[in-house]
Every structure is written in C-alpha cells, then in structure tokens.
JSON list of C-alpha atoms in Angstrom, two decimals:
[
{"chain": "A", "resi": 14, "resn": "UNK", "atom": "CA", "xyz": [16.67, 29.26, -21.41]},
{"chain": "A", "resi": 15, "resn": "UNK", "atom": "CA", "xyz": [19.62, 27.01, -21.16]},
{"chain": "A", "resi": 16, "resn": "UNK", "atom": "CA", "xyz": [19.25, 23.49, -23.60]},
{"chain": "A", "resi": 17, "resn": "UNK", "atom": "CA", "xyz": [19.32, 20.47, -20.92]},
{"chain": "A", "resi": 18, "resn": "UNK", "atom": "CA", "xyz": [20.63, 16.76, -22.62]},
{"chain": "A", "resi": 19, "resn": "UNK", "atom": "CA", "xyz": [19.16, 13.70, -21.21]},
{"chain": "A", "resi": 20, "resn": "UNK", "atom": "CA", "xyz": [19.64, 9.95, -21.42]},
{"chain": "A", "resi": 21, "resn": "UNK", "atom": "CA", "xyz": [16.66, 8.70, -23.27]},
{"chain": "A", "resi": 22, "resn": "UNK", "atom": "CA", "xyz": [15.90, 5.84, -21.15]},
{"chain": "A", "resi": 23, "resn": "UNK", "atom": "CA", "xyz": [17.23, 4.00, -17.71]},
{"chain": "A", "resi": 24, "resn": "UNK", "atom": "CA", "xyz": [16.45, 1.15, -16.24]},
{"chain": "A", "resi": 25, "resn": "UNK", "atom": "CA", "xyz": [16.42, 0.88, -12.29]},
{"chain": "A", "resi": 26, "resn": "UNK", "atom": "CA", "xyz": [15.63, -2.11, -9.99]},
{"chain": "A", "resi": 27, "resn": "UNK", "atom": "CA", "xyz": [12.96, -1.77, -7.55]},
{"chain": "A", "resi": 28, "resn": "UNK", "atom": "CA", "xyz": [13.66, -0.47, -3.79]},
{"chain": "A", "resi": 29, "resn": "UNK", "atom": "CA", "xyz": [17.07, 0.53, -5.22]},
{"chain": "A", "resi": 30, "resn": "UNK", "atom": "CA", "xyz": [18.31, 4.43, -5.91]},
{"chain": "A", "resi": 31, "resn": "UNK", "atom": "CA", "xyz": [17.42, 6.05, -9.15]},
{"chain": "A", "resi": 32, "resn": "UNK", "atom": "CA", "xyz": [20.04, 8.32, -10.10]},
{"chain": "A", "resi": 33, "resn": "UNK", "atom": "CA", "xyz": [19.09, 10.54, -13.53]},
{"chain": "A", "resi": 34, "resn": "UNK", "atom": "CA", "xyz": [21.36, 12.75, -15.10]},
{"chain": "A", "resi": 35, "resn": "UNK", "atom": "CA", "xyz": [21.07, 15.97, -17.17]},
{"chain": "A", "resi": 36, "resn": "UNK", "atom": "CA", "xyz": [23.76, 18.40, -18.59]},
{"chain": "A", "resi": 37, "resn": "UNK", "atom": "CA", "xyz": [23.40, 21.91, -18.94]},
{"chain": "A", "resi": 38, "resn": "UNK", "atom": "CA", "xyz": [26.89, 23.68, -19.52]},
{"chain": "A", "resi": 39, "resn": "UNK", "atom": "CA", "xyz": [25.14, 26.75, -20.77]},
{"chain": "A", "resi": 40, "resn": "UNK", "atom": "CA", "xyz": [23.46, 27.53, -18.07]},
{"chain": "A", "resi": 41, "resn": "UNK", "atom": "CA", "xyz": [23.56, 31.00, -16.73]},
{"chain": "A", "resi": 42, "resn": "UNK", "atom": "CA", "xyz": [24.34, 32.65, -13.16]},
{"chain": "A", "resi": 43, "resn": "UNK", "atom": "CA", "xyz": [20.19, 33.27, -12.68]},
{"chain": "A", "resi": 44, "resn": "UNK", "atom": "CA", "xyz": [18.89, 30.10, -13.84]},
{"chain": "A", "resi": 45, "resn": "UNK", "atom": "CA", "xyz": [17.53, 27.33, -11.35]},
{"chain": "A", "resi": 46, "resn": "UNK", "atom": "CA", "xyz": [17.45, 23.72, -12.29]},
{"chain": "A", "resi": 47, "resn": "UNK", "atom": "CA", "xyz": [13.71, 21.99, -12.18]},
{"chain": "A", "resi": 48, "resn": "UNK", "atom": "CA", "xyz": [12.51, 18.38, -12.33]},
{"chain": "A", "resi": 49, "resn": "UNK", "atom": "CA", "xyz": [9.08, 17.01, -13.17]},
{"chain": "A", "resi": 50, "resn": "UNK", "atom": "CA", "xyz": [8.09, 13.87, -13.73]},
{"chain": "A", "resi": 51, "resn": "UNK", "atom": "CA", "xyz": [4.84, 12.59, -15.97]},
{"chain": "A", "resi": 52, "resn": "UNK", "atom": "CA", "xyz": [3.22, 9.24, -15.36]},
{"chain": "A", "resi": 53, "resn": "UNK", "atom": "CA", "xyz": [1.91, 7.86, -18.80]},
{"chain": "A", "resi": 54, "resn": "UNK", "atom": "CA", "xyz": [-1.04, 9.22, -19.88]},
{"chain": "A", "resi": 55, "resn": "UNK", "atom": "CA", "xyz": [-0.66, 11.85, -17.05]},
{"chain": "A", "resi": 56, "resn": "UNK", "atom": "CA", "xyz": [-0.15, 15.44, -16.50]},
{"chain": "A", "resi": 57, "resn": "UNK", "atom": "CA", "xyz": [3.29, 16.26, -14.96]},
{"chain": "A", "resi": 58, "resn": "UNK", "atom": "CA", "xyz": [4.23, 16.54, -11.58]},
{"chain": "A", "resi": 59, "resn": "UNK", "atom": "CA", "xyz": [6.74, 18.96, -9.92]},
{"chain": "A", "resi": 60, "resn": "UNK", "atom": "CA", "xyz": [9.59, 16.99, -8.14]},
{"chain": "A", "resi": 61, "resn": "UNK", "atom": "CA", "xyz": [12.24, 19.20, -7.05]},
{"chain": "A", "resi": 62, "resn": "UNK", "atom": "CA", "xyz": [14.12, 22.35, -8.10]},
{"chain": "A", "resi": 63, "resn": "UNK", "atom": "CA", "xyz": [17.11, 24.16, -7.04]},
{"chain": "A", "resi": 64, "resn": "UNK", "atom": "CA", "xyz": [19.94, 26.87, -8.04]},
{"chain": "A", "resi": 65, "resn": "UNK", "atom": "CA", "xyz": [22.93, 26.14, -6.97]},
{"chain": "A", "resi": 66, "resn": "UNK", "atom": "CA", "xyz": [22.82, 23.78, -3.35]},
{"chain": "A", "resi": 67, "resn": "UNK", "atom": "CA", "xyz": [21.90, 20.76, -3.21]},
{"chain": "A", "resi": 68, "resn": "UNK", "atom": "CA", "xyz": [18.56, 20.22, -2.22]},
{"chain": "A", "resi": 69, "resn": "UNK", "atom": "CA", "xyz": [16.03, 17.15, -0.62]},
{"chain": "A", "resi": 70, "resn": "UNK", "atom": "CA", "xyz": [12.68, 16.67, -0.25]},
{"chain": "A", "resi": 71, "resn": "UNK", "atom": "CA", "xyz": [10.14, 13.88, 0.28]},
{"chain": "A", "resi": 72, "resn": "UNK", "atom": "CA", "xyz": [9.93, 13.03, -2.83]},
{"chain": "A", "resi": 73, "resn": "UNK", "atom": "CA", "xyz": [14.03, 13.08, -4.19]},
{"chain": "A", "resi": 74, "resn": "UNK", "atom": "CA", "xyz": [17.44, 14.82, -3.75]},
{"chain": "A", "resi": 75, "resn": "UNK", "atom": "CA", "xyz": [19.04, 17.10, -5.93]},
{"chain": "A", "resi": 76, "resn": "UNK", "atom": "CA", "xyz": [22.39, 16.98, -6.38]},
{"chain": "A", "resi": 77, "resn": "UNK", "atom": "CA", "xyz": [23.56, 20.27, -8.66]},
{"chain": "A", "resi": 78, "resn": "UNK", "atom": "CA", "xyz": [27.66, 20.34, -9.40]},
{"chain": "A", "resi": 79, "resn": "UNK", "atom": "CA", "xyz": [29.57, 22.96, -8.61]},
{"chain": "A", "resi": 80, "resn": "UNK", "atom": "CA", "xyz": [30.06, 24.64, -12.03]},
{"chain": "A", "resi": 81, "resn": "UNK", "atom": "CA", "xyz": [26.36, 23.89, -12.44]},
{"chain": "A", "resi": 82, "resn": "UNK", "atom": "CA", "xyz": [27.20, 22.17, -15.99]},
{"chain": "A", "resi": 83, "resn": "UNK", "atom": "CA", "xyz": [25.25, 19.76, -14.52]},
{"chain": "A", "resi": 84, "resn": "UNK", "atom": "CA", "xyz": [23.14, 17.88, -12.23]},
{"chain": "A", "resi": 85, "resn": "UNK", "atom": "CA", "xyz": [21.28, 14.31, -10.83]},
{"chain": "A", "resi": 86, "resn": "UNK", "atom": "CA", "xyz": [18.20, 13.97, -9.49]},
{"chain": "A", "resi": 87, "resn": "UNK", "atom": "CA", "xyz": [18.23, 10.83, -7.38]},
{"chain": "A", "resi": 88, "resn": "UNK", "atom": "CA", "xyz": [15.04, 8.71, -6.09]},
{"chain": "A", "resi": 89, "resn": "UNK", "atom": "CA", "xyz": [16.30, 6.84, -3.03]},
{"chain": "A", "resi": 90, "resn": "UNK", "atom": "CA", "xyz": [13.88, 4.10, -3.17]},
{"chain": "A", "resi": 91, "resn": "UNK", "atom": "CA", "xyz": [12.61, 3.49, -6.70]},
{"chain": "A", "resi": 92, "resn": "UNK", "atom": "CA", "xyz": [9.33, 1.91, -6.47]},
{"chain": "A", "resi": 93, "resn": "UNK", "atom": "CA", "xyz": [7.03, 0.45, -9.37]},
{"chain": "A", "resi": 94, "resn": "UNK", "atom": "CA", "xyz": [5.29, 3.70, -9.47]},
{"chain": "A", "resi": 95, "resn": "UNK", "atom": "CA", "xyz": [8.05, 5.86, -10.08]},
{"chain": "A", "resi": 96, "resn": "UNK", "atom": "CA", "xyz": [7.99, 4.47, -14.05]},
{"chain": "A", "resi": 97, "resn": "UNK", "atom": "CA", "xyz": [7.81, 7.97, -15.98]},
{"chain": "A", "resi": 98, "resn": "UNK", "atom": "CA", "xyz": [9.41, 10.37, -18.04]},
{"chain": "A", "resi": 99, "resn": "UNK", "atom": "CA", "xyz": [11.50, 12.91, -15.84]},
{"chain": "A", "resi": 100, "resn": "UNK", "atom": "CA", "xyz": [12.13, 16.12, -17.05]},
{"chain": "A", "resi": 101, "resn": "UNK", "atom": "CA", "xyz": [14.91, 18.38, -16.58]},
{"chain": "A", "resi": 102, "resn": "UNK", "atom": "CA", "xyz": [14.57, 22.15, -17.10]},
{"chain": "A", "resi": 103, "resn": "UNK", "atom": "CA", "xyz": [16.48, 25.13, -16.49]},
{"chain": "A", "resi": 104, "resn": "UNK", "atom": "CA", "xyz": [15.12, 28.53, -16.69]},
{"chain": "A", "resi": 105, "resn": "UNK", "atom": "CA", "xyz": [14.97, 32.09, -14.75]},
{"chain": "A", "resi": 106, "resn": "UNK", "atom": "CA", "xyz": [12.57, 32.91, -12.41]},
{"chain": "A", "resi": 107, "resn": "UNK", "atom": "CA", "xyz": [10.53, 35.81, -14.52]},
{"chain": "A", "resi": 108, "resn": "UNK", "atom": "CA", "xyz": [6.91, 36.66, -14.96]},
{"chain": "A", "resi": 109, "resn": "UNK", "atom": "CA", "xyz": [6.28, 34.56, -18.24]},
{"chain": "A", "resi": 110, "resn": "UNK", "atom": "CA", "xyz": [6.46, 31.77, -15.94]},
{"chain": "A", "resi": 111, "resn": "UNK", "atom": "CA", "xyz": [6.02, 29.21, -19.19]},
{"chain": "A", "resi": 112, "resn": "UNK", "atom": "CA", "xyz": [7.80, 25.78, -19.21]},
{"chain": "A", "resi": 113, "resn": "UNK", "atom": "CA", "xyz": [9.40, 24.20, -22.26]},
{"chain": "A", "resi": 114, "resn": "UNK", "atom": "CA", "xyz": [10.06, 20.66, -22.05]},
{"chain": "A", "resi": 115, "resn": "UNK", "atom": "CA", "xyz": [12.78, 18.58, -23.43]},
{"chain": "A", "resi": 116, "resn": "UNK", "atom": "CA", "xyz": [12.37, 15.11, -24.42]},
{"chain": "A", "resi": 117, "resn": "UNK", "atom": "CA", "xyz": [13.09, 13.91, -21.30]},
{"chain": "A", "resi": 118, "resn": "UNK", "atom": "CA", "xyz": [14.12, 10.40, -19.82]},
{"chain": "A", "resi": 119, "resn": "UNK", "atom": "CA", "xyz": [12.47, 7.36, -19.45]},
{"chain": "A", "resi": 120, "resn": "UNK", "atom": "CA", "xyz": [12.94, 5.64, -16.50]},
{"chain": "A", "resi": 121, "resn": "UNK", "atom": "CA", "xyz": [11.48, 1.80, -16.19]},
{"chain": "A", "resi": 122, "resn": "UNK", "atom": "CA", "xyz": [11.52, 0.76, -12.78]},
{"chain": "A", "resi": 123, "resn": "UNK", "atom": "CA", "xyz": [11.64, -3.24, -12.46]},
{"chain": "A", "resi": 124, "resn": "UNK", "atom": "CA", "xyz": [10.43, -5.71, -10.16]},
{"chain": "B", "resi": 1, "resn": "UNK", "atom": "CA", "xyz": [-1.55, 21.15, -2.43]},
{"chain": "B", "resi": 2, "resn": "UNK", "atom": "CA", "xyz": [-2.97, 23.51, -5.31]},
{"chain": "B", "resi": 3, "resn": "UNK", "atom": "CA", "xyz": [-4.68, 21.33, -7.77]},
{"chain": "B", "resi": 4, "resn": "UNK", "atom": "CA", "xyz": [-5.75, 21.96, -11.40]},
{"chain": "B", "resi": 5, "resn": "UNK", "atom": "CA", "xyz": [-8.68, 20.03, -12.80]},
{"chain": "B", "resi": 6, "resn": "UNK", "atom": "CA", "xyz": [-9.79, 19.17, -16.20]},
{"chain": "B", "resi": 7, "resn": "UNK", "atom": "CA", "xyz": [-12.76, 18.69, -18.15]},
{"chain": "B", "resi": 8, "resn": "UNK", "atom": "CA", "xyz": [-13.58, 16.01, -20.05]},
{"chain": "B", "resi": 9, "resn": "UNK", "atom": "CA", "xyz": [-10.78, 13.94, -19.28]},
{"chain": "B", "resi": 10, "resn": "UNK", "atom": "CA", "xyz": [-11.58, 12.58, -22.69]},
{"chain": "B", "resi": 11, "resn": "UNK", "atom": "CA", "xyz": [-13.79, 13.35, -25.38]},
{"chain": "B", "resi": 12, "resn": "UNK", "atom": "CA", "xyz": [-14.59, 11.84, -29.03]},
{"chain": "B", "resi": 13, "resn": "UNK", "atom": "CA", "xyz": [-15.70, 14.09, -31.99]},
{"chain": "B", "resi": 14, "resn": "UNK", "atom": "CA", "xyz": [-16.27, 14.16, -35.37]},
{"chain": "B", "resi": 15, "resn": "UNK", "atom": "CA", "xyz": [-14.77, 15.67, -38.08]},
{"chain": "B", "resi": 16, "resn": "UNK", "atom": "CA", "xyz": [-15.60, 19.28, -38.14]},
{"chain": "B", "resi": 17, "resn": "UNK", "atom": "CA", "xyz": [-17.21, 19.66, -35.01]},
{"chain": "B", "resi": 18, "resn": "UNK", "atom": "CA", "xyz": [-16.01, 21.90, -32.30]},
{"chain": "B", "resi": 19, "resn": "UNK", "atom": "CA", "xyz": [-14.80, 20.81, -28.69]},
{"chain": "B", "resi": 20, "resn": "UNK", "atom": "CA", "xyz": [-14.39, 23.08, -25.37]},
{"chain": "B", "resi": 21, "resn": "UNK", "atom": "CA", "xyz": [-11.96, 21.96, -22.96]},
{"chain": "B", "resi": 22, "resn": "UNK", "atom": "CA", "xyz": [-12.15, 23.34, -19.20]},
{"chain": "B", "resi": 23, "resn": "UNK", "atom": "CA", "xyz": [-9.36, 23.79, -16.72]},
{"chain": "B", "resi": 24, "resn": "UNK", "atom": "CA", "xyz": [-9.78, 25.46, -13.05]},
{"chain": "B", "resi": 25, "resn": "UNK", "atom": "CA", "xyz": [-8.08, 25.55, -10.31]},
{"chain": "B", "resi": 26, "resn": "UNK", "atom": "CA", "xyz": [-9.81, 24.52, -7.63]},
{"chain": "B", "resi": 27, "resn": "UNK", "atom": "CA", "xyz": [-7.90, 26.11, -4.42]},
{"chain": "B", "resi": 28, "resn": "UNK", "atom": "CA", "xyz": [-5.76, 28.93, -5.77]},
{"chain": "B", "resi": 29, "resn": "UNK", "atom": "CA", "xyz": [-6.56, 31.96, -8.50]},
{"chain": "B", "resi": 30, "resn": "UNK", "atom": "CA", "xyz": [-4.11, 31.73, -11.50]},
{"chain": "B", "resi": 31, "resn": "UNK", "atom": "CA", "xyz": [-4.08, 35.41, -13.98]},
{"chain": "B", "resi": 32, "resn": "UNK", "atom": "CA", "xyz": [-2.14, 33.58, -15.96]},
{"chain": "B", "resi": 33, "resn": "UNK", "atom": "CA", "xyz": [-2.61, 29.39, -17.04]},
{"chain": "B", "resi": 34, "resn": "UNK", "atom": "CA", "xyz": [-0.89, 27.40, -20.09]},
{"chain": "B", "resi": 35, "resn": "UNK", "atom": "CA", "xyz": [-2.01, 25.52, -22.35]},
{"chain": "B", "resi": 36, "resn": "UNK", "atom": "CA", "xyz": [0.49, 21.97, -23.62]},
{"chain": "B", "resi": 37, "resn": "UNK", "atom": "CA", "xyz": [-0.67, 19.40, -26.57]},
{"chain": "B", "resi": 38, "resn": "UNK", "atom": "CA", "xyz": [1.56, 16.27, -26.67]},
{"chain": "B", "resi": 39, "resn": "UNK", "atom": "CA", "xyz": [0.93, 13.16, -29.55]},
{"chain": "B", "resi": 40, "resn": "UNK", "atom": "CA", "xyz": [1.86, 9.80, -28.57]},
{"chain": "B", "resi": 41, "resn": "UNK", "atom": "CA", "xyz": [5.58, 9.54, -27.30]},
{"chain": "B", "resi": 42, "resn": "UNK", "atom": "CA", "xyz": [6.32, 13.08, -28.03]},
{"chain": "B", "resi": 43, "resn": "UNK", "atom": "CA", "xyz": [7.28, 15.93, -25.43]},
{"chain": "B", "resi": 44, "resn": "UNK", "atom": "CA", "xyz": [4.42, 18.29, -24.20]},
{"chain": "B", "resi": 45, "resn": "UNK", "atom": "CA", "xyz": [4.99, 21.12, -26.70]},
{"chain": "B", "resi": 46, "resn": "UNK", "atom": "CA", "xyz": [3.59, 24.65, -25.15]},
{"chain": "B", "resi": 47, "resn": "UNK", "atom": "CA", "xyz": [0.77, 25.93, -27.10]},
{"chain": "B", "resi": 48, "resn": "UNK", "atom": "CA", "xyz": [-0.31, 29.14, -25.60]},
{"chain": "B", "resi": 49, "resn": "UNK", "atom": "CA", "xyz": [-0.27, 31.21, -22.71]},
{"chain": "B", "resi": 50, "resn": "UNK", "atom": "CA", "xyz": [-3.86, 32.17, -21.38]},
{"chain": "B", "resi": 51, "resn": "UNK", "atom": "CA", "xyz": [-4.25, 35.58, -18.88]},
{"chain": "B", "resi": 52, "resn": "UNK", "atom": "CA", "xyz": [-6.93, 36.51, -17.17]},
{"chain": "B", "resi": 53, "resn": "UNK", "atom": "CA", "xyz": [-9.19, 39.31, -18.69]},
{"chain": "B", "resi": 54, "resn": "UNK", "atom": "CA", "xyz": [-6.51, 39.50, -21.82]},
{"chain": "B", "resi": 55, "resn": "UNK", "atom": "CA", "xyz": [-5.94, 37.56, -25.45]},
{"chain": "B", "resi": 56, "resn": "UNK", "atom": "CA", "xyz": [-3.59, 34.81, -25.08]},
{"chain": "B", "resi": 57, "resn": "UNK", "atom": "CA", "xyz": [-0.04, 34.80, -26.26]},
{"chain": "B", "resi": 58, "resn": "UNK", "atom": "CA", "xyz": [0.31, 32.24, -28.67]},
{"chain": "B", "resi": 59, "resn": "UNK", "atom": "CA", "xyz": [4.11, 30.23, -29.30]},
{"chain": "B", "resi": 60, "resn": "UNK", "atom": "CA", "xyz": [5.30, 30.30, -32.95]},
{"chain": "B", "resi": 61, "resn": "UNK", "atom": "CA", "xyz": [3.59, 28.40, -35.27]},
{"chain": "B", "resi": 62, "resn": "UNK", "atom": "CA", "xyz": [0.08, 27.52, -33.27]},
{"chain": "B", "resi": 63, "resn": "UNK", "atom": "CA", "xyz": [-2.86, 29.21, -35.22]},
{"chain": "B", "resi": 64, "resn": "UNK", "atom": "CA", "xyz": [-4.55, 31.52, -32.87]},
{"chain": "B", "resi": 65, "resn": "UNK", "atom": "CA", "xyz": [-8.40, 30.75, -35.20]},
{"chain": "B", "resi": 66, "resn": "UNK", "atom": "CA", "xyz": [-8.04, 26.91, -34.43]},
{"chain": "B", "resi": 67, "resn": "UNK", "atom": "CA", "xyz": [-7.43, 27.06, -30.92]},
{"chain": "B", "resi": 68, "resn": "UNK", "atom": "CA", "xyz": [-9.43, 29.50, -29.16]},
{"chain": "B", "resi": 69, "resn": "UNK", "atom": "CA", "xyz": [-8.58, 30.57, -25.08]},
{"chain": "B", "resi": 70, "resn": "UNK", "atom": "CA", "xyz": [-10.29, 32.08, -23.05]},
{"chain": "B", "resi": 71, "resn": "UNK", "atom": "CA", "xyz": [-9.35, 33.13, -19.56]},
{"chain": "B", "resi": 72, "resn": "UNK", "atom": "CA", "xyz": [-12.31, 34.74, -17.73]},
{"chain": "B", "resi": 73, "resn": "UNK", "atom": "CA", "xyz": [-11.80, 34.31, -14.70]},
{"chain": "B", "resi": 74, "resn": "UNK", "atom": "CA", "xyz": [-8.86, 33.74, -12.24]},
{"chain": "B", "resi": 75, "resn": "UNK", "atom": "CA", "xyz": [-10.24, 29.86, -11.39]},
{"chain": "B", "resi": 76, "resn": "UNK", "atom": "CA", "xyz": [-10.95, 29.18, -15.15]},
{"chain": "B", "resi": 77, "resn": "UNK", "atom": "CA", "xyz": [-9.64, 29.19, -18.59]},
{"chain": "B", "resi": 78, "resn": "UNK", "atom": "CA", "xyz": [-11.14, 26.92, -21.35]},
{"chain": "B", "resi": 79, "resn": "UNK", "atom": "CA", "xyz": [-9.65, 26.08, -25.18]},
{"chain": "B", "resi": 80, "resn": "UNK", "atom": "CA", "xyz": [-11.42, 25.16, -28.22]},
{"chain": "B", "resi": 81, "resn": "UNK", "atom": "CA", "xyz": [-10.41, 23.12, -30.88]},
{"chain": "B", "resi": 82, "resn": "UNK", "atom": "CA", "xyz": [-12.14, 24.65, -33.50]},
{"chain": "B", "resi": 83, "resn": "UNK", "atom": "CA", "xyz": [-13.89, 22.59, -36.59]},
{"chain": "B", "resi": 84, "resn": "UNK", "atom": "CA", "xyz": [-11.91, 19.49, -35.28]},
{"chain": "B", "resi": 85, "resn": "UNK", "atom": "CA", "xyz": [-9.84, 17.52, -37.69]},
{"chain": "B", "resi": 86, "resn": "UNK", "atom": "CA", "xyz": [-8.11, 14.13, -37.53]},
{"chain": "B", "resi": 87, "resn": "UNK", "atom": "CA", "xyz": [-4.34, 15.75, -37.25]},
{"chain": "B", "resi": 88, "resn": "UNK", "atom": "CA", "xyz": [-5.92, 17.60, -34.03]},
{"chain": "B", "resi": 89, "resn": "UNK", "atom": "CA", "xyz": [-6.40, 14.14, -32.36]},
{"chain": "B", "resi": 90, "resn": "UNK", "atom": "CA", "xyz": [-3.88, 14.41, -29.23]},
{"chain": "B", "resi": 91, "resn": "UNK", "atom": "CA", "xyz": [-3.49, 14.96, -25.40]},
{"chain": "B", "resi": 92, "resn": "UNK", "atom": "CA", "xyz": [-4.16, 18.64, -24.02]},
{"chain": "B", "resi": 93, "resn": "UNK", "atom": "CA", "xyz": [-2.81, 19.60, -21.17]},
{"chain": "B", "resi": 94, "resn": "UNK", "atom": "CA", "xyz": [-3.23, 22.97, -18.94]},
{"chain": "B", "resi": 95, "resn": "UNK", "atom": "CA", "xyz": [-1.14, 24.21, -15.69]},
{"chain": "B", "resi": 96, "resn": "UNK", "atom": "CA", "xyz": [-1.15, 27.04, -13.39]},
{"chain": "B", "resi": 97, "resn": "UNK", "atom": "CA", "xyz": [1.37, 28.31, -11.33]},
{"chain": "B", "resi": 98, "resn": "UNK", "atom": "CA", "xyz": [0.25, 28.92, -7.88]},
{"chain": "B", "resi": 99, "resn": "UNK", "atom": "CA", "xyz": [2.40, 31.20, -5.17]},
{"chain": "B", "resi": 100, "resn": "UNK", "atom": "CA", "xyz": [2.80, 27.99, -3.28]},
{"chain": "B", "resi": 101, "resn": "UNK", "atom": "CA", "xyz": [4.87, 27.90, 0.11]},
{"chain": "B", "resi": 102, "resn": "UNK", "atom": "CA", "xyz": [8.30, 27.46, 1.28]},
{"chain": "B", "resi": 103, "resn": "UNK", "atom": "CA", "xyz": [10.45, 26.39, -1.06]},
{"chain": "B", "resi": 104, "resn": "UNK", "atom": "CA", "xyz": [7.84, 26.82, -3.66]},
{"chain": "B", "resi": 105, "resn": "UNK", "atom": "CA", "xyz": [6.91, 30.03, -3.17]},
{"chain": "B", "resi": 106, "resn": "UNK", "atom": "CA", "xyz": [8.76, 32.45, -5.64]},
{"chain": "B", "resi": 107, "resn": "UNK", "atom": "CA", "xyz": [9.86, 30.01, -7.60]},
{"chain": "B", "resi": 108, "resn": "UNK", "atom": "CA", "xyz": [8.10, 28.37, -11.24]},
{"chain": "B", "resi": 109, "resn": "UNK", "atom": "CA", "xyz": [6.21, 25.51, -10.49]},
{"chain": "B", "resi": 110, "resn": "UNK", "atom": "CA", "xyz": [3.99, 24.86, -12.08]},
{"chain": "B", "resi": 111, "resn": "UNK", "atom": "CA", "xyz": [0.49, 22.43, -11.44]},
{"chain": "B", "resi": 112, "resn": "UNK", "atom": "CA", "xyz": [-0.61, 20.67, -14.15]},
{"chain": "B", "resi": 113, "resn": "UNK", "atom": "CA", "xyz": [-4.18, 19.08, -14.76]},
{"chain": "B", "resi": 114, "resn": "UNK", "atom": "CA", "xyz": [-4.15, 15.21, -15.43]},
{"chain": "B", "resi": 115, "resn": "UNK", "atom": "CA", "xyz": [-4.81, 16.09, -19.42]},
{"chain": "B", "resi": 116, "resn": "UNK", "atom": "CA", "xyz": [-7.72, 15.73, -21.59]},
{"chain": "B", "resi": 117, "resn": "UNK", "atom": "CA", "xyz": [-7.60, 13.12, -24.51]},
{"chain": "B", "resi": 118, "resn": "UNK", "atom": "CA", "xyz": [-9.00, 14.33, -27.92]},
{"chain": "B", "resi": 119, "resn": "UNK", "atom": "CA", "xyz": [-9.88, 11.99, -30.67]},
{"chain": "B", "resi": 120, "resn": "UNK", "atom": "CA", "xyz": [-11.17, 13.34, -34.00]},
{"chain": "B", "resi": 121, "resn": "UNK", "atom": "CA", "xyz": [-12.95, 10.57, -36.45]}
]
C-alpha cells in the first residue's frame, strides 16, 4: 500500500472549513484514497473514500488531485466535536480487507 | 448503519491473570474481523486478522500464544490476553467490514467497535 504523509496537528476555528491534507505520490492506478477519523478514547469512524473524483457526503468532501499525488479532505463546518485524529489511507480494494494506519493528524477545533 | 460492539469496554486485571475480550456485530455477519491495540498517543497498530471457522493470521512480530482469537461464528470473534502483564496494559480495538450500500458497498470500510481499555497491575 502506498505511504500517506500528514501534518501532525491543525488547528481550525469553530463553524469554519477544515481543510486536511495528505500526500501520497506513490500511489498506484488501483488504489482508492480513505479517511477515518477517531474521537479520543474512541474507535474510528469511516468518513469518506474515493479513487480518483472528487467525492461529498454528509459528513465531508473529498477533493483528490489530478495526478492523485495527493488529496484534502475538507469539513465544511468544523464543530467542537469534530476534535480527532483523521486518518488518511490508501490501499486496493482486495480480499485481505486489513487497514494500516498512519500516524495521522490532529485536528483541534476551537471555540 | 452496521455496528460492532465490544465487551468490556474496560476491564482491570492482575498480573498473570487472563482476560477475554468480545466483539460482534450486531446487524451484519463478518467471516473475517481485525483485531488493533493502540498505547497512549500512538497509532492503532493491526494485530491480527480473525476468520470465521479458521486460525487467525497474525502481523509480524505479535505472538500468536499471548493473544489468542477466536472467530466462531460470523457475529462473534473474541481475543485473549493471555497471563496478562503490565506492558500488555493498552486499548484493543476490533472492526468488521460489512458489504454496506451505495458507495460503500465494494469498497473497504471498515466498522470499528468503540475499544476496550486493558489495565494490568
């Protein structure tokens, strides 16, 4: 699976857009782009995932570039709650079906 | 939405003891669930992949004697931390993937329980 890179941490005022990057220039042709998110002392929770459109749903848009070396996932309306660690993998679609997680980035939401 | 419980949500042991931990899902059958441990401010780091009516697949470096899975049935797999140390202390964490709908279905997503929190004395 492609390596993803990750700000460690972002800061984002409340009711305003949270935009997160991640790089992944070695991604491949057959390899879709996921986000989850964990809540402290939480298990994760999917977001959003996509291959090579962009891609919206209630929850957040993805925004994937063209050369897919990279991509933002963007919270329109940061609230309180959206404090977490978001995740950005990238991996084929195969049976295994396993998930290795990065470090991540922190995102503090403030009032 | 599928949904993957967890049981205990937490649990304190002593040294040397043995602990079970439970994870189902409650509206979907999963042949295949995973199983994460994560220490404080650390990533989740994949322990072990747990199919139904098979032995787990275990990732490099996690001793297969310590953590026992079990997977027998398509709602339910369980792990457990054999004789318990200290260093086991941490945050376990299962997830299913579930053939979902729409965009989800085909695709890996995973649903991940809310985590059960070890401590070893």
């Amino acid at each position: 699976d492609a390596k993803t890179t990750q700000p460690p941490s972002m800061d984002c005022a409340e009711g305003r857009a949270a935009n997160l990057p991640c790089n992944h220039s070695t991604i491949s042709g057959n390899e879709y782009v996921y986000w989850y998110r964990q809540i402290h002392s939480q298990g994760p929770q999917y977001i959003i995932h996509g291959l090579k459109n962009n891609e919206t749903n209630e929850m957040a848009s993805l925004i994937i570039t063209e050369d897919r070396k990279s991509s933002t996932l963007i919270l329109p309306h940061a609230t309180l709650r959206d404090t977490a660690v978001y995740y950005c993998i990238v991996r084929v679609v195969d049976a295994t079906n396993k998930l290795i997680f990065g470090t991540g980035t922190l995102l503090a939401v403030q009032p | 939405g599928a949904v993957v419980s967890q049981h205990p949500s937490w649990v304190i042991c002593k040294s040397g003891t043995s602990v079970k931990i439970e994870c189902r899902s409650l509206d979907f059958q999963a042949t295949t669930m995973f199983w994460y441990r994560q220490f404080p401010k650390q990533s989740l780091m994949l322990m072990a992949t747990s199919n139904e009516g098979s032995k787990a697949t275990y990732e490099q470096g996690v001793e297969k004697d310590k953590f026992l899975i079990n997977h027998a049935s398509l709602t339910l797999s369980t792990l457990t931390v054999t004789s318990a140390h200290p260093e086991d202390s941490s945050f376990y964490i299962c997830s299913a993937r579930d053939k979902g709908s729409g965009r989800r279905a085909g695709a890996n997503v995973l649903t991940f329980g809310a985590g059960s929190r070890l401590t070893v004395l």
